[in-house]
Short mmCIF file of C-alpha atoms in Angstrom, two decimals:
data_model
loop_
_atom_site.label_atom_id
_atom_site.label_comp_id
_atom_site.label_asym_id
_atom_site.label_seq_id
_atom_site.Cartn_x
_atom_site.Cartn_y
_atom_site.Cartn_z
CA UNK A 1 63.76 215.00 71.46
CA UNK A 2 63.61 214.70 75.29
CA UNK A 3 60.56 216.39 77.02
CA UNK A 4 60.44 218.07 80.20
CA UNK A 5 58.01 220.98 82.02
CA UNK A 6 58.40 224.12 81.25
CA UNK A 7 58.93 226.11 84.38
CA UNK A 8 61.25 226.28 87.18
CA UNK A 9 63.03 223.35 88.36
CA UNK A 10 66.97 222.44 89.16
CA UNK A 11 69.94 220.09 88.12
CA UNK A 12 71.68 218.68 91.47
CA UNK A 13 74.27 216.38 91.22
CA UNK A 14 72.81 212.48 90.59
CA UNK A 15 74.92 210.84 93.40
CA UNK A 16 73.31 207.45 91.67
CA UNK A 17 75.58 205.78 93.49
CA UNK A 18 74.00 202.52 93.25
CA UNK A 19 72.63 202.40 89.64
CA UNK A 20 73.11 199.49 87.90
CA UNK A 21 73.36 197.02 91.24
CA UNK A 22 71.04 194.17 91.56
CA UNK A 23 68.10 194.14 93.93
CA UNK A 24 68.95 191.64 96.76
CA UNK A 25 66.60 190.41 99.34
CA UNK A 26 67.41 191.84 103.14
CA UNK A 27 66.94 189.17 105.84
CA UNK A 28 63.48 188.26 107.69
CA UNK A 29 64.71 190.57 111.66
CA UNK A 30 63.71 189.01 114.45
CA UNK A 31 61.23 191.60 114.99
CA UNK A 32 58.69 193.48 112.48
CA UNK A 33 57.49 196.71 113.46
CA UNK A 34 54.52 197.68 111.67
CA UNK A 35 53.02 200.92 111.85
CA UNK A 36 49.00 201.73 111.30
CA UNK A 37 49.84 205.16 109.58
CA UNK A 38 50.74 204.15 106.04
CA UNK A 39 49.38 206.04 103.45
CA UNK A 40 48.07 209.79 102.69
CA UNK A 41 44.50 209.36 104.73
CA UNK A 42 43.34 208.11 108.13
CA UNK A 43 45.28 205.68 109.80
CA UNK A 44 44.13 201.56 109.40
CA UNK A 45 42.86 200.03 113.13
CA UNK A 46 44.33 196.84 113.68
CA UNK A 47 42.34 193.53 113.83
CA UNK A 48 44.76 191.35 115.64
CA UNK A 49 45.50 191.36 118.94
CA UNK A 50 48.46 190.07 121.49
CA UNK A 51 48.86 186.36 120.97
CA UNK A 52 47.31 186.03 117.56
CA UNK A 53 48.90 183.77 114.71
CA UNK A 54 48.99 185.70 111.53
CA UNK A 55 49.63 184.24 107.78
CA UNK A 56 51.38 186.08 105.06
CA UNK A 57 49.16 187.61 103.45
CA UNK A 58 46.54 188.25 106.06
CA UNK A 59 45.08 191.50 107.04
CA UNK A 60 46.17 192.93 110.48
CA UNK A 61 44.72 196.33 110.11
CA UNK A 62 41.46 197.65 108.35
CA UNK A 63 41.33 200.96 106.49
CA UNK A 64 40.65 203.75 108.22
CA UNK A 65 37.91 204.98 106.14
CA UNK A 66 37.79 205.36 102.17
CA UNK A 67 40.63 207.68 101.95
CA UNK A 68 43.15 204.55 103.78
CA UNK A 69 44.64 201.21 103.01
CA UNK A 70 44.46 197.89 105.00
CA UNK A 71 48.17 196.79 106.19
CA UNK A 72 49.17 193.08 105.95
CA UNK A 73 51.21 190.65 107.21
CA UNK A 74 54.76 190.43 105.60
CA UNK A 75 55.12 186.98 107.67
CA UNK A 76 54.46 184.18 109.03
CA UNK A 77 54.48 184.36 112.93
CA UNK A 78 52.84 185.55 116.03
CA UNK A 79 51.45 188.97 117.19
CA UNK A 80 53.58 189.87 119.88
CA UNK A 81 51.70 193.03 121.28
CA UNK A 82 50.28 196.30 119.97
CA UNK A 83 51.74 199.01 121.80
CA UNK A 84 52.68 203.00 120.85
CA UNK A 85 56.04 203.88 119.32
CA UNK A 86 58.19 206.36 117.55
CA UNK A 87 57.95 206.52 114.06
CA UNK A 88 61.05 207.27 111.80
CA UNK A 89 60.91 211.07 112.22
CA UNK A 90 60.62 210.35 116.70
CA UNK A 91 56.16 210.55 116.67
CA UNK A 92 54.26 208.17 118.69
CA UNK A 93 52.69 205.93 116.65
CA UNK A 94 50.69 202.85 116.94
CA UNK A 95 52.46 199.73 115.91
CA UNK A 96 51.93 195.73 115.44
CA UNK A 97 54.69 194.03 116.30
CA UNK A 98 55.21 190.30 115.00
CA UNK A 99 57.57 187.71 115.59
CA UNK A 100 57.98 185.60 112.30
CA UNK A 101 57.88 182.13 112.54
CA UNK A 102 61.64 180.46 113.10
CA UNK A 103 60.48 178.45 109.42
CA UNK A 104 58.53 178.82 106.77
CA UNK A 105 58.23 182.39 107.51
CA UNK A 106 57.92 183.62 104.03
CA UNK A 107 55.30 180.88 103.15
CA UNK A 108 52.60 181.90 101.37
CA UNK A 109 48.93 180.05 101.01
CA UNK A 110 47.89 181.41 98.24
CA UNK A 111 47.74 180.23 94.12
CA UNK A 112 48.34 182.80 91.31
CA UNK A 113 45.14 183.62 89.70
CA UNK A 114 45.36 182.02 86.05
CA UNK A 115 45.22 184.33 82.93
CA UNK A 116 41.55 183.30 82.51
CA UNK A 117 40.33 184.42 85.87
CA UNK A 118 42.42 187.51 84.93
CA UNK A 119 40.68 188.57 81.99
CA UNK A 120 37.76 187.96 83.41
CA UNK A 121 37.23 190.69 86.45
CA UNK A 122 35.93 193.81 85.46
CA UNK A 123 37.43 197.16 85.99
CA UNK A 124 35.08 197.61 89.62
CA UNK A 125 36.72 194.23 90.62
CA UNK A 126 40.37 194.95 89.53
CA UNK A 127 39.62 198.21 91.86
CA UNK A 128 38.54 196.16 94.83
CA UNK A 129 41.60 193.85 95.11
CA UNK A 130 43.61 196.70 94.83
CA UNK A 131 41.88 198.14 97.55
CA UNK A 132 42.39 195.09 99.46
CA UNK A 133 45.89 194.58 98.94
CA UNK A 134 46.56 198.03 100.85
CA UNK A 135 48.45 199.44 97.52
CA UNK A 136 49.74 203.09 98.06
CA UNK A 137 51.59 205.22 95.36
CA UNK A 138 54.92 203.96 95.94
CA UNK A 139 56.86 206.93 94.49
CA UNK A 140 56.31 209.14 97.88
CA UNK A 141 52.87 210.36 98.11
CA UNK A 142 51.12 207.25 99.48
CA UNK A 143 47.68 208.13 98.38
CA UNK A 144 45.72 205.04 98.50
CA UNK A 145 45.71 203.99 94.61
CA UNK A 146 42.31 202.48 94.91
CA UNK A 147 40.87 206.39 95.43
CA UNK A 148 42.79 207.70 92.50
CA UNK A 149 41.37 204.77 90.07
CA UNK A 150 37.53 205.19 91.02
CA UNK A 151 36.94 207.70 88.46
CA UNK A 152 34.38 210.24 89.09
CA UNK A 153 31.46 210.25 87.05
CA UNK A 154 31.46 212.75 84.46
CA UNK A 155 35.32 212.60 84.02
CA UNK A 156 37.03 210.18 81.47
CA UNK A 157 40.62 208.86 81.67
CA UNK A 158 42.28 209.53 78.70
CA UNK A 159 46.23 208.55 80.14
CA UNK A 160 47.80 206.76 82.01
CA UNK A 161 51.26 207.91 83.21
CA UNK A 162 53.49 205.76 84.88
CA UNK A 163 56.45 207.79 86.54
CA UNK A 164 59.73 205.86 85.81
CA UNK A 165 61.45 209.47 86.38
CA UNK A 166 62.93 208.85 89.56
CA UNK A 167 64.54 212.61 89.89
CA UNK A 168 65.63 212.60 93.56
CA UNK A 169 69.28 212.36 93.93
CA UNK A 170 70.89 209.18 95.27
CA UNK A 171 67.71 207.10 94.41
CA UNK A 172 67.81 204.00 92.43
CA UNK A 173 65.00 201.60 93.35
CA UNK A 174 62.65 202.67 90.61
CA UNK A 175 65.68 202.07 88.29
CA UNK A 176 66.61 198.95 89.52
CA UNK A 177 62.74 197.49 89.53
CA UNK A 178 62.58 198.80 85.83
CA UNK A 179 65.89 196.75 84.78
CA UNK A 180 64.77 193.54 86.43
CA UNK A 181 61.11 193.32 86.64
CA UNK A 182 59.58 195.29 83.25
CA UNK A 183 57.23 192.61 82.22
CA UNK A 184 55.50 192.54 85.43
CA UNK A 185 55.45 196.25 85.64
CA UNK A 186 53.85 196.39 82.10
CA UNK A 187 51.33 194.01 83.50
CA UNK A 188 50.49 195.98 86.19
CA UNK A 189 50.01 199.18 84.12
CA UNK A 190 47.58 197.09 81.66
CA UNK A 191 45.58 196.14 85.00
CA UNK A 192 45.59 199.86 85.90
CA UNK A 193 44.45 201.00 82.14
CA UNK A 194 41.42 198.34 82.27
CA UNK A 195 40.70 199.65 86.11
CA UNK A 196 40.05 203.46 84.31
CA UNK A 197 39.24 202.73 80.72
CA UNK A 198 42.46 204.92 79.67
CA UNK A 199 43.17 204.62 75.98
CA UNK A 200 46.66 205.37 75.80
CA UNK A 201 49.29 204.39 78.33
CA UNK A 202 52.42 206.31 78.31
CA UNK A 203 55.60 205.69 80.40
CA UNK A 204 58.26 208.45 81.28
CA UNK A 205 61.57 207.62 82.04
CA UNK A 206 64.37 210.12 82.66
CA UNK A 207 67.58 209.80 80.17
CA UNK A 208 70.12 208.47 82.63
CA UNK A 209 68.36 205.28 82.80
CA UNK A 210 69.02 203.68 79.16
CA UNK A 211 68.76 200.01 80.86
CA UNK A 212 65.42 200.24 81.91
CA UNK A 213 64.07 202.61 79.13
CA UNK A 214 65.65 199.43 76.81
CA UNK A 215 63.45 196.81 79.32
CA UNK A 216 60.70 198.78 79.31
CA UNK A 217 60.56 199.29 75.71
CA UNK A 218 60.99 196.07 75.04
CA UNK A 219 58.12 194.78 77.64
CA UNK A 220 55.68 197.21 76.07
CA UNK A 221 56.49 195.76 71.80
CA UNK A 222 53.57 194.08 71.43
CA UNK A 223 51.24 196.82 72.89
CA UNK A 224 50.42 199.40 70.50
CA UNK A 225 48.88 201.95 73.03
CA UNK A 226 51.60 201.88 75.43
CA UNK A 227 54.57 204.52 74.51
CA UNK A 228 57.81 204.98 76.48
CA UNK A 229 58.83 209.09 76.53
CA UNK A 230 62.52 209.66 77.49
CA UNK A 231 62.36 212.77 79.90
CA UNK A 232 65.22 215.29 80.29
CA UNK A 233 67.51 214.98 83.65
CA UNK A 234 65.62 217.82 85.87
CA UNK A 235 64.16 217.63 88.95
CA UNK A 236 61.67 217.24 90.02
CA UNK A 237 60.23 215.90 87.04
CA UNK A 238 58.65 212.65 89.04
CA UNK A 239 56.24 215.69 90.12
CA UNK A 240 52.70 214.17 88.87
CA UNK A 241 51.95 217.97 87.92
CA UNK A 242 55.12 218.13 85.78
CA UNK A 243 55.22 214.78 84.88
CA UNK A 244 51.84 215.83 82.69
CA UNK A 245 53.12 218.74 81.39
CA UNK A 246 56.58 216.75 80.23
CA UNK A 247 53.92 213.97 78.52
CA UNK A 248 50.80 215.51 77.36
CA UNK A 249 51.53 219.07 77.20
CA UNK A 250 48.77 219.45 79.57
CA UNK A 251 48.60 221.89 82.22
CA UNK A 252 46.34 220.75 85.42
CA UNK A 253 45.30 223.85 86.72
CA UNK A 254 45.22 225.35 90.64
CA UNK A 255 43.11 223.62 92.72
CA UNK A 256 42.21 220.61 90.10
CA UNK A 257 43.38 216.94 90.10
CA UNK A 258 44.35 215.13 87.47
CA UNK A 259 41.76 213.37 86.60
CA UNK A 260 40.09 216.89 85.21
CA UNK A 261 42.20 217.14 82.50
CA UNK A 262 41.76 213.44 82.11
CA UNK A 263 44.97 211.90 83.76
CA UNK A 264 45.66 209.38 86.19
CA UNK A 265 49.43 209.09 86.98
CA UNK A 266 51.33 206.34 89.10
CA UNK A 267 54.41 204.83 90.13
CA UNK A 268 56.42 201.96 88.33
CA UNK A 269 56.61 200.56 91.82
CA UNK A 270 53.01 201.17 92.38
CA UNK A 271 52.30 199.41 89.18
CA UNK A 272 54.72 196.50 90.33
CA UNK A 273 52.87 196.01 93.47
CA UNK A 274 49.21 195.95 91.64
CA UNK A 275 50.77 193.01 88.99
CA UNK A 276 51.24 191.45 92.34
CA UNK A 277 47.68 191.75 93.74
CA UNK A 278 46.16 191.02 90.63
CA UNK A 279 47.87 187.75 89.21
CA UNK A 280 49.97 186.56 92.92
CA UNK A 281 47.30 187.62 95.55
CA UNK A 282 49.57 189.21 97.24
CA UNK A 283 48.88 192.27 99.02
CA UNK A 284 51.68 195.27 99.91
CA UNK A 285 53.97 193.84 102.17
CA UNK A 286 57.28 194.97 100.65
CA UNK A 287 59.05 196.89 98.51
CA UNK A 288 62.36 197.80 96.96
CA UNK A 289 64.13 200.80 98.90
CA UNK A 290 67.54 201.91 98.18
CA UNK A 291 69.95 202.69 100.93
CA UNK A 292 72.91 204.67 100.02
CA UNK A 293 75.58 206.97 101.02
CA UNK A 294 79.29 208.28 99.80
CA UNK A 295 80.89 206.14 103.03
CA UNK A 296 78.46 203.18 103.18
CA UNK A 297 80.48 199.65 102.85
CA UNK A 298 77.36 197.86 101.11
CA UNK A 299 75.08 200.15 99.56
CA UNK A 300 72.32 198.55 97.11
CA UNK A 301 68.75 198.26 96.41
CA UNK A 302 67.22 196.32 98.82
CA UNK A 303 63.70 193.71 98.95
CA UNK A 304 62.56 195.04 101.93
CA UNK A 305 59.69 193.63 104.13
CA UNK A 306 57.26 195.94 105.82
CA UNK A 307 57.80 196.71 109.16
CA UNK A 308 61.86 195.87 109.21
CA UNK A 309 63.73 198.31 111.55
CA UNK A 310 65.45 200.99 109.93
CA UNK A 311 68.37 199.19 112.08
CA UNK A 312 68.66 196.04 110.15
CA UNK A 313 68.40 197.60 106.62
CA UNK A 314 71.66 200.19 107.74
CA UNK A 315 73.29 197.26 109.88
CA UNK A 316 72.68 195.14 106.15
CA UNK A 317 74.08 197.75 103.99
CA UNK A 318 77.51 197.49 106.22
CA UNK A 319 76.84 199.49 109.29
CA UNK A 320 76.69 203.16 109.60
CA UNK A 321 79.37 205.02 108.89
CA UNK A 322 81.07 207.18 112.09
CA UNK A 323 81.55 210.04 110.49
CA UNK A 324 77.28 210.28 109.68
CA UNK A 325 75.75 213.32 110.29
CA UNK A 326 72.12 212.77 109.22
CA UNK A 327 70.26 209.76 107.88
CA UNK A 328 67.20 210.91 105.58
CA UNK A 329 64.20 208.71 104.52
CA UNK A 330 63.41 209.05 100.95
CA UNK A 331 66.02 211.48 99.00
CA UNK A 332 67.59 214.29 100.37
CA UNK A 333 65.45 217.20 98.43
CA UNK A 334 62.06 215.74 99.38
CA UNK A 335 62.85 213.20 102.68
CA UNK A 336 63.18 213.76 106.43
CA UNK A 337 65.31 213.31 108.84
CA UNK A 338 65.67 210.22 111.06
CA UNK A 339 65.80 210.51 114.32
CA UNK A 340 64.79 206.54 115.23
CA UNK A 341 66.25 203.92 113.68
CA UNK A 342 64.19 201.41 115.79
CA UNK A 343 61.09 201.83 114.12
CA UNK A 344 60.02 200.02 110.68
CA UNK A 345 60.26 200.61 107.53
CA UNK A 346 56.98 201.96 105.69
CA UNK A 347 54.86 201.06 102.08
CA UNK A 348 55.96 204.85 101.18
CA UNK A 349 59.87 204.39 102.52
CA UNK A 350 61.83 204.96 99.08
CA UNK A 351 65.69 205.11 99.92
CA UNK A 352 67.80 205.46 103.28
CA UNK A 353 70.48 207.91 102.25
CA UNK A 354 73.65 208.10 105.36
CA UNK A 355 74.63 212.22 104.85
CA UNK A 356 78.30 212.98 106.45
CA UNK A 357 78.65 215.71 108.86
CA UNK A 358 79.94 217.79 106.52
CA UNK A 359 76.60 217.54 103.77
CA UNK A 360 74.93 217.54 106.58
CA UNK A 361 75.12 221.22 108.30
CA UNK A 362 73.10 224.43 107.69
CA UNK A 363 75.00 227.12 106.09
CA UNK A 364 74.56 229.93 108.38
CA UNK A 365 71.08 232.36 106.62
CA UNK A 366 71.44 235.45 105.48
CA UNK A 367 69.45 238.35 104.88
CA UNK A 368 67.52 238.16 101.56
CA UNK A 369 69.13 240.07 98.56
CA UNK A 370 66.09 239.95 95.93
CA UNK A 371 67.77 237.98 93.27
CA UNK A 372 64.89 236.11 92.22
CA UNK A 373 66.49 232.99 92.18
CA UNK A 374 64.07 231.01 94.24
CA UNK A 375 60.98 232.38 91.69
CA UNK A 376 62.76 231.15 88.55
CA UNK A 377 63.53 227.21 90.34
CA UNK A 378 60.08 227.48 91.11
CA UNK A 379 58.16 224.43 89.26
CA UNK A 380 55.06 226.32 90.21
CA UNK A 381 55.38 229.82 89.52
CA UNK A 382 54.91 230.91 93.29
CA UNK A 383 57.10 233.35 94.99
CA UNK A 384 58.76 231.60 97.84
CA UNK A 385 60.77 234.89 99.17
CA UNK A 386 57.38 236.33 99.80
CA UNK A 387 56.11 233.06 101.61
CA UNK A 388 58.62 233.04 104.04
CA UNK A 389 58.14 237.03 104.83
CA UNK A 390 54.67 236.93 105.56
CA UNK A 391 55.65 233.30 107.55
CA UNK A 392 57.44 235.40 109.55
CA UNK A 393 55.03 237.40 110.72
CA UNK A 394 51.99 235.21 111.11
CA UNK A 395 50.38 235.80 107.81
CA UNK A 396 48.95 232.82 106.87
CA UNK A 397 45.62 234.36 105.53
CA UNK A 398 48.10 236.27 102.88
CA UNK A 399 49.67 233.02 102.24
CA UNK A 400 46.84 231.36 101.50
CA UNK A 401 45.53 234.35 99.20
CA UNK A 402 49.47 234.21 97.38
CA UNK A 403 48.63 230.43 96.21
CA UNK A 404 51.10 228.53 98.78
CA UNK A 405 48.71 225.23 99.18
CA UNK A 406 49.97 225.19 95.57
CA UNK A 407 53.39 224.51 96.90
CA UNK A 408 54.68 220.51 96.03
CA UNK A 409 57.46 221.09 98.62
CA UNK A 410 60.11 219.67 96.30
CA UNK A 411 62.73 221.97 98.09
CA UNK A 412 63.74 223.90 94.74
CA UNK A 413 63.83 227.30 96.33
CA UNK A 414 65.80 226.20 99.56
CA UNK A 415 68.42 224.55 97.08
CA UNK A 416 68.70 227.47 94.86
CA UNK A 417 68.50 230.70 97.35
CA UNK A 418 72.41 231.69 97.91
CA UNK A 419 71.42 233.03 101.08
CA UNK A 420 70.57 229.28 102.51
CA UNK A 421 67.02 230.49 104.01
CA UNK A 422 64.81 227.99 105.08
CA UNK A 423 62.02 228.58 102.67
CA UNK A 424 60.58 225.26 102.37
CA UNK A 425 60.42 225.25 106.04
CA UNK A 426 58.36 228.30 106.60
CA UNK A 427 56.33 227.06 103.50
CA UNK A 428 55.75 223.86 105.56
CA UNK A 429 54.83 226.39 108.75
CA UNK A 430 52.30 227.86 106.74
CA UNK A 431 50.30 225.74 105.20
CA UNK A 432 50.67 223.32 108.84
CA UNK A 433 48.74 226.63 110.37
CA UNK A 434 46.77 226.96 107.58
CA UNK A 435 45.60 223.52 107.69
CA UNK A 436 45.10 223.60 111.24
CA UNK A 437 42.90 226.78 110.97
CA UNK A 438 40.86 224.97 108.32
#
C-alpha cells in the first residue's frame, strides 16, 4: 500500500519532462562565480585572495560560524578577484571568481580513503569531514548537514529518512542520481546512520519513479535495516514534516525538530555528496541540477560545477527559448524567479525550469469568496485566507499568535485558491516582518 501524510496537500501536473535521461557532465565556463552565501546560516568568509592558485578540492571560504559550511574549489585555476555581485534572484552578494586552469582543470590530488580507514572513524569523525566538505541538504533547504547530525544529548536517533520523493513538478535530478548512482547513495546513507547511531534506515521514494525504487532496492539487499517505502504522487511530500508522517506515522509537533521525535531526515543527493566526502575526499563542489522547460531544445539533468553561470547551463541545454517568460530556480511551486543569469549556480540550485509567457502571468486576484479551499491544501492545518487578511493590515503580532512561522511555504494555498491571491506572498511578508521584529 503506498503511504502518504494525512493532511492537505495537491496533485499538479508532473511535467517530468526529463525523466528517464542520463546525467551528462556540462562544460568547465571560462569563468566560475562562486558565491559566500550557500547554505541556511551565516555566510562563509573567503580565505583566498586576488592572484591566488587554488586546487580542487581546496577551501576558499571558511564557515561562517557553526550554523555554515566552508565552500571549495570546483577547479583547478587562479583567483581572479573577490568583488560584490548579484545573486540569481538580482542581491548583491559577495563572490570568488576563478579562472580554471586551460588543463588539468578537473585534476584532483587526492586518494580515496580505503574501506579500512573507512570503518575505522568514529561517528564524531564521520561528522567532521562532513563538516569540512561544506555538505548542505541538497533537496532545497541547505541547512548545513553537519548541524542536523550532532545529536543533542538526551535525544536518540531512531530513523533515518532519506527523501527520494522529489514532488516538485518538472524536477528530475533526484530521479536521475537514484537510477545511476544507488550504490553510492546507499553508502552515503550507511555513513549518515553510523554518524547518529540510527537503527533503522528507511528510504521514500514517490511511485512514478519505478527505476530508481528498482536501483535502490536492489543497492539496499544485503542490508537488513535499510527499507525502501513507495510514497503516493502528492506534493509536497519531500516536506521533511510530511515525509515523517508518510514513514513513521509520526507527527513532529509545532515548534519541535525532528530529532525530538527521534528523526533525522536527508536528501538522496545529500547522501550522494557525503559517500563522496567520506570514501573520495571530495568536498561539495557540484551537483546534479535539472534544467527543463516545454520549448527547451536540450533539456536534461546536468553535472554541474559550483559557481557555473546560470548562462552556460541555459546556453548548454540549447539556448533559451524566445517566447520565455520567466526562468525559476528550483521548481516552480517552491523556486524563485531569476532575474540574473550571470551569476553562479549554488550547492542548493535543484533545477532551472524556462516558463513561457503564457505559464508565466498572474491571473488577475479577486476578492475572497470563503470556500475553504486554501485550508483543506493546507499540509499544515493553518488558515492561509486569514494570514493574508491580517497581512494586509499590518498584523503580524496576530500572525504570529495564528501559528504562521509554522508555514513550509510549499505554495499549496496560492495553487489551490480560485481567486489567484497571493497568499504565499503575504505569508512570506509576514513572517519577513516578523523575523525582522524578532
Amino acid at each position: 500500500m503506498l503511504k502518504t501524510f494525512r493532511k492537505g496537500g495537491i496533485h499538479p501536473p508532473e511535467h517530468k519532462l526529463t525523466a528517464g535521461l542520463p546525467i551528462i557532465n556540462v562544460p568547465v565556463p571560462e569563468e566560475l562565480f562562486i558565491l559566500t552565501s550557500q547554505c541556511l546560516g551565516k555566510p562563509s568568509t573567503p580565505v583566498v585572495k586576488a592572484g591566488d592558485r587554488v586546487a580542487r578540492g581546496e577551501m576558499i571560504a571558511e564557515a561562517g560560524g557553526f550554523v555554515g559550511a566552508p565552500i571549495h574549489s570546483p577547479v583547478n585555476g587562479i583567483v581572479k578577484k573577490i568583488e560584490k555581485i548579484r545573486n540569481p534572484q538580482g542581491l548583491w552578494q559577495d563572490a570568488v571568481i576563478i579562472t580554471p586552469d586551460e588543463q588539468n582543470h578537473l585534476e584532483f590530488n587526492k586518494s580515496p580513503r580505503t574501506n579500512e580507514e573507512i570503518d575505522s572513524l568514529t561517528p564524531s569523525e564521520l561528522i567532521s569531514i562532513i563538516a569540512g566538505a561544506g555538505i548542505v541538504g541538497l533537496g532545497g533547504a541547505t541547512f548545513p548537514t553537519h548541524v542536523k547530525l550532532r545529536v543533542p544529548e538526551g535525544k536518540k536517533a531512531e530513523y533515518l529518512l532519506i527523501n527520494g520523493a522529489e514532488c516538485e513538478p518538472f524536477l528530475t535530478c533526484d530521479d536521475a542520481l537514484m537510477r545511476v548512482n544507488a550504490t553510492e547513495i546507499i553508502l552515503g546513507a550507511s555513513i549518515l546512520q553510523k554518524a547518529i547511531g540510527a537503527p533503522k534506515v528507511i528510504i521514500g521514494i514517490e511511485e512514478n519513479k519505478p527505476e530508481a525504487i528498482e536501483s535502490i532496492s536492489f543497492a539496499i539487499k544485503d542490508k537488513t535495516c535499510f527499507s525502501v517505502v513507495r510514497l503516493k504522487k502528492k506534493y509536497p511530500q519531500g516536506s521533511e514534516k510530511q515525509l515523517i508522517q508518510a514513514l513513521t506515522g509520526r507527527v513532529v509537533p509545532a515548534g519541535m525538530l525532528p530529532i525530538d521525535i527521534g528523526c533525522v531526515v536527508d536528501n538522496v543527493a545529500t547522501a550522494f555528496s557525503v559517500y563522496n566526502a567520506v570514501y573520495n575526499q571530495l568536498p561539495l563542489v557540484e551537483r546534479i541540477i535539472t534544467v527543463t522547460g516545454f520549448n527547451l531544445d536540450r533539456p536534461g539533468n546536468f553535472r554541474v560545477l559550483n559557481g557555473t553561470p546560470l548562462s552556460s547551463l541555459l546556453e548548454f541545454a540549447g539556448g533559451i527559448p524566445e517566447n520565455t517568460g520567466k526562468i525559476i530556480a528550483g521548481g516552480p511551486m517552491m523556486g524563485r524567479a531569476v532575474s540574473n543569469l550571470a551569476s553562479g549556480a549554488t550547492k542548493g540550485l535543484s533545477g532551472l525550469v524556462v516558463l513561457p509567457l503564457k505559464d508565466s502571468l498572474r491571473k488577475k486576484t479577486e476578492r475572497c469568496i470563503r470556500c475553504s479551499a486554501c485550508i483543506n491544501a493546507c499540509p499544515m492545518g493553518l488558515e492561509p485566507y486569514l494570514f493574508m487578511q491580517l497581512a494586509e493590515n499590518n498584523y503580524w503580532d496576530d500572525m504570529k499568535s495564528h501559528g504562521v512561522m509554522n508555514c513550509i511555504e510549499c505554495g499549496c494555498c496560492s495553487y489551490s485558491c480560485p481567486s489567484s491571491r497571493p497568499l504565499i506572498d503575504m505569508i512570506r511578508l509576514g513572517k519577513n516582518e516578523l523575523r525582522k521584529n524578532r
